[in-house]
PDB file of C-alpha atoms in Angstrom:
ATOM      1  CA  MET A   1     -15.069   4.470  -7.963  1.00  0.00           C
ATOM      2  CA  ASP A   2     -13.811   8.062  -7.763  1.00  0.00           C
ATOM      3  CA  ARG A   3     -13.382   8.232  -4.003  1.00  0.00           C
ATOM      4  CA  PHE A   4     -13.571   5.774  -1.129  1.00  0.00           C
ATOM      5  CA  VAL A   5     -13.212   6.517   2.573  1.00  0.00           C
ATOM      6  CA  GLY A   6     -13.376   3.527   4.876  1.00  0.00           C
ATOM      7  CA  ARG A   7     -11.538   0.325   5.702  1.00  0.00           C
ATOM      8  CA  ALA A   8      -9.427  -1.825   3.422  1.00  0.00           C
ATOM      9  CA  ARG A   9      -6.882  -4.592   3.830  1.00  0.00           C
ATOM     10  CA  LEU A  10      -3.206  -4.538   2.853  1.00  0.00           C
ATOM     11  CA  GLU A  11      -1.963  -8.021   1.986  1.00  0.00           C
ATOM     12  CA  TRP A  12       1.685  -9.023   1.601  1.00  0.00           C
ATOM     13  CA  TRP A  13       2.036 -11.998  -0.739  1.00  0.00           C
ATOM     14  CA  ALA A  14       5.134 -14.217  -0.807  1.00  0.00           C
ATOM     15  CA  ASN A  15       3.892 -15.759  -4.073  1.00  0.00           C
ATOM     16  CA  GLN A  16       0.570 -16.382  -5.833  1.00  0.00           C
ATOM     17  CA  ALA A  17      -0.513 -18.924  -3.223  1.00  0.00           C
ATOM     18  CA  ILE A  18       0.830 -17.634   0.110  1.00  0.00           C
ATOM     19  CA  CYS A  19      -0.324 -14.435   1.811  1.00  0.00           C
ATOM     20  CA  LEU A  20       2.109 -13.955   4.705  1.00  0.00           C
ATOM     21  CA  GLU A  21       0.238 -11.143   6.426  1.00  0.00           C
ATOM     22  CA  ALA A  22      -2.786  -8.884   6.122  1.00  0.00           C
ATOM     23  CA  TYR A  23      -3.262  -5.518   7.834  1.00  0.00           C
ATOM     24  CA  THR A  24      -6.497  -3.577   8.231  1.00  0.00           C
ATOM     25  CA  ILE A  25      -6.202   0.120   7.430  1.00  0.00           C
ATOM     26  CA  ASP A  26      -8.428   3.187   7.424  1.00  0.00           C
ATOM     27  CA  ILE A  27      -8.036   4.538   3.917  1.00  0.00           C
ATOM     28  CA  THR A  28      -8.919   7.523   1.776  1.00  0.00           C
ATOM     29  CA  HIS A  29      -8.596   6.583  -1.869  1.00  0.00           C
ATOM     30  CA  THR A  30      -8.979   8.929  -4.856  1.00  0.00           C
ATOM     31  CA  VAL A  31      -8.743   8.140  -8.569  1.00  0.00           C
ATOM     32  CA  GLY A  32      -6.697  10.349 -10.898  1.00  0.00           C
ATOM     33  CA  THR A  33      -4.958  12.619  -8.418  1.00  0.00           C
ATOM     34  CA  ALA A  34      -2.633  15.221  -9.932  1.00  0.00           C
ATOM     35  CA  GLY A  35       0.308  13.743 -11.782  1.00  0.00           C
ATOM     36  CA  THR A  36      -0.852  10.128 -11.685  1.00  0.00           C
ATOM     37  CA  ALA A  37      -2.256   9.924 -15.240  1.00  0.00           C
ATOM     38  CA  GLY A  38      -5.440   8.086 -14.275  1.00  0.00           C
ATOM     39  CA  MET A  39      -3.848   5.879 -11.636  1.00  0.00           C
ATOM     40  CA  TRP A  40      -4.794   6.329  -8.043  1.00  0.00           C
ATOM     41  CA  GLN A  41      -3.113   6.918  -4.789  1.00  0.00           C
ATOM     42  CA  ALA A  42      -4.405   6.746  -1.266  1.00  0.00           C
ATOM     43  CA  THR A  43      -3.533   7.665   2.275  1.00  0.00           C
ATOM     44  CA  GLY A  44      -4.233   5.657   5.367  1.00  0.00           C
ATOM     45  CA  ARG A  45      -3.351   4.454   8.836  1.00  0.00           C
ATOM     46  CA  HIS A  46      -3.330   1.074  10.510  1.00  0.00           C
ATOM     47  CA  ALA A  47      -6.628   0.280  12.232  1.00  0.00           C
ATOM     48  CA  PRO A  48      -6.112  -0.579  14.981  1.00  0.00           C
ATOM     49  CA  VAL A  49      -2.621   0.737  15.711  1.00  0.00           C
ATOM     50  CA  LEU A  50      -0.102  -2.112  15.504  1.00  0.00           C
ATOM     51  CA  ASP A  51       1.082  -3.710  18.741  1.00  0.00           C
ATOM     52  CA  GLY A  52       4.797  -4.505  19.269  1.00  0.00           C
ATOM     53  CA  THR A  53       4.767  -7.918  17.563  1.00  0.00           C
ATOM     54  CA  GLN A  54       2.667  -6.668  14.629  1.00  0.00           C
ATOM     55  CA  ARG A  55       4.966  -3.635  14.269  1.00  0.00           C
ATOM     56  CA  GLU A  56       8.032  -5.897  14.065  1.00  0.00           C
ATOM     57  CA  GLY A  57       6.368  -7.973  11.333  1.00  0.00           C
ATOM     58  CA  TRP A  58       5.261  -4.862   9.440  1.00  0.00           C
ATOM     59  CA  ASP A  59       8.711  -3.276   9.611  1.00  0.00           C
ATOM     60  CA  PHE A  60      10.294  -6.506   8.363  1.00  0.00           C
ATOM     61  CA  LEU A  61       7.924  -6.771   5.375  1.00  0.00           C
ATOM     62  CA  ILE A  62       8.219  -3.073   4.467  1.00  0.00           C
ATOM     63  CA  GLU A  63      12.014  -3.315   4.593  1.00  0.00           C
ATOM     64  CA  MET A  64      12.080  -6.525   2.578  1.00  0.00           C
ATOM     65  CA  ASP A  65       9.600  -5.480  -0.120  1.00  0.00           C
ATOM     66  CA  PRO A  66       7.177  -2.545   0.290  1.00  0.00           C
ATOM     67  CA  TYR A  67       4.658  -3.812  -2.280  1.00  0.00           C
ATOM     68  CA  PHE A  68       1.230  -4.976  -1.123  1.00  0.00           C
ATOM     69  CA  SER A  69      -2.183  -5.752  -2.563  1.00  0.00           C
ATOM     70  CA  VAL A  70      -4.899  -3.456  -1.251  1.00  0.00           C
ATOM     71  CA  VAL A  71      -8.301  -5.134  -1.092  1.00  0.00           C
ATOM     72  CA  PHE A  72     -11.501  -3.137  -0.592  1.00  0.00           C
ATOM     73  CA  PRO A  73     -14.551  -4.547   1.211  1.00  0.00           C
ATOM     74  CA  GLY A  74     -17.078  -6.248  -1.021  1.00  0.00           C
ATOM     75  CA  LYS A  75     -14.589  -6.670  -3.865  1.00  0.00           C
ATOM     76  CA  ASP A  76     -13.098  -9.919  -5.085  1.00  0.00           C
ATOM     77  CA  ASN A  77      -9.774 -10.758  -3.502  1.00  0.00           C
ATOM     78  CA  SER A  78      -7.690  -9.768  -6.521  1.00  0.00           C
ATOM     79  CA  GLY A  79      -6.697  -6.428  -4.999  1.00  0.00           C
ATOM     80  CA  THR A  80      -4.674  -3.632  -6.543  1.00  0.00           C
ATOM     81  CA  PHE A  81      -0.873  -3.794  -6.417  1.00  0.00           C
ATOM     82  CA  VAL A  82       0.542  -0.772  -4.557  1.00  0.00           C
ATOM     83  CA  ARG A  83       3.831   0.640  -3.278  1.00  0.00           C
ATOM     84  CA  VAL A  84       3.493   1.576   0.396  1.00  0.00           C
ATOM     85  CA  LEU A  85       5.442   4.463   1.892  1.00  0.00           C
ATOM     86  CA  GLU A  86       5.263   5.081   5.644  1.00  0.00           C
ATOM     87  CA  ALA A  87       5.968   8.462   7.215  1.00  0.00           C
ATOM     88  CA  GLU A  88       7.551   8.876  10.652  1.00  0.00           C
ATOM     89  CA  ASP A  89       4.089   9.544  12.129  1.00  0.00           C
ATOM     90  CA  ALA A  90       2.905   6.141  10.745  1.00  0.00           C
ATOM     91  CA  ALA A  91       0.774   7.743   8.013  1.00  0.00           C
ATOM     92  CA  LEU A  92       0.706   5.522   4.934  1.00  0.00           C
ATOM     93  CA  THR A  93       0.798   6.575   1.293  1.00  0.00           C
ATOM     94  CA  LEU A  94      -0.254   3.952  -1.228  1.00  0.00           C
ATOM     95  CA  ILE A  95       0.607   4.428  -4.889  1.00  0.00           C
ATOM     96  CA  GLU A  96      -0.757   2.129  -7.564  1.00  0.00           C
ATOM     97  CA  VAL A  97       1.958   0.256  -9.435  1.00  0.00           C
ATOM     98  CA  PRO A  98       1.454   0.622 -13.201  1.00  0.00           C
ATOM     99  CA  LYS A  99       1.414  -2.568 -15.237  1.00  0.00           C
ATOM    100  CA  GLY A 100       5.049  -3.263 -16.127  1.00  0.00           C
ATOM    101  CA  GLY A 101       6.348  -1.067 -13.270  1.00  0.00           C
ATOM    102  CA  TRP A 102       7.593   2.512 -13.260  1.00  0.00           C
ATOM    103  CA  PRO A 103      10.083   4.085 -15.627  1.00  0.00           C
ATOM    104  CA  ASP A 104      13.119   5.031 -13.507  1.00  0.00           C
ATOM    105  CA  GLU A 105      12.360   8.751 -13.730  1.00  0.00           C
ATOM    106  CA  GLN A 106       8.895   8.255 -12.199  1.00  0.00           C
ATOM    107  CA  HIS A 107       9.647   5.795  -9.396  1.00  0.00           C
ATOM    108  CA  PRO A 108       8.010   6.937  -6.119  1.00  0.00           C
ATOM    109  CA  ASP A 109      11.240   6.574  -4.127  1.00  0.00           C
ATOM    110  CA  LEU A 110      12.645   9.652  -5.844  1.00  0.00           C
ATOM    111  CA  PRO A 111      12.520  12.819  -3.730  1.00  0.00           C
ATOM    112  CA  GLU A 112      11.262  15.052  -6.558  1.00  0.00           C
ATOM    113  CA  LEU A 113       7.805  13.500  -6.132  1.00  0.00           C
ATOM    114  CA  GLY A 114       7.652  15.027  -2.671  1.00  0.00           C
ATOM    115  CA  LEU A 115       6.787  11.789  -0.887  1.00  0.00           C
TER     116      LEU A 115
END
């Protein structure tokens, strides 16, 4: 899959057995964007927009641990582990987490990545 535009689900897992919450998002996903060395990143927005209670839950989970599984329609439920960054306008950026995590100099929280 080189590009996907559609709906997907972000799932926040407490452990291997318990999914605490799932959020539907409109997503644009592209493989091998510049600087990702074959990994992918995506952009998206909640669909529908979160109501007050959902927003409180989302904010809590993002603050606690901003790592989710993104699951695409028609795929098994294994998902892809991603780091979610949310802009002030509620736009989401999803960055695939490499196996074993990021080296410190490449972590997406660093401002030099422009996120």
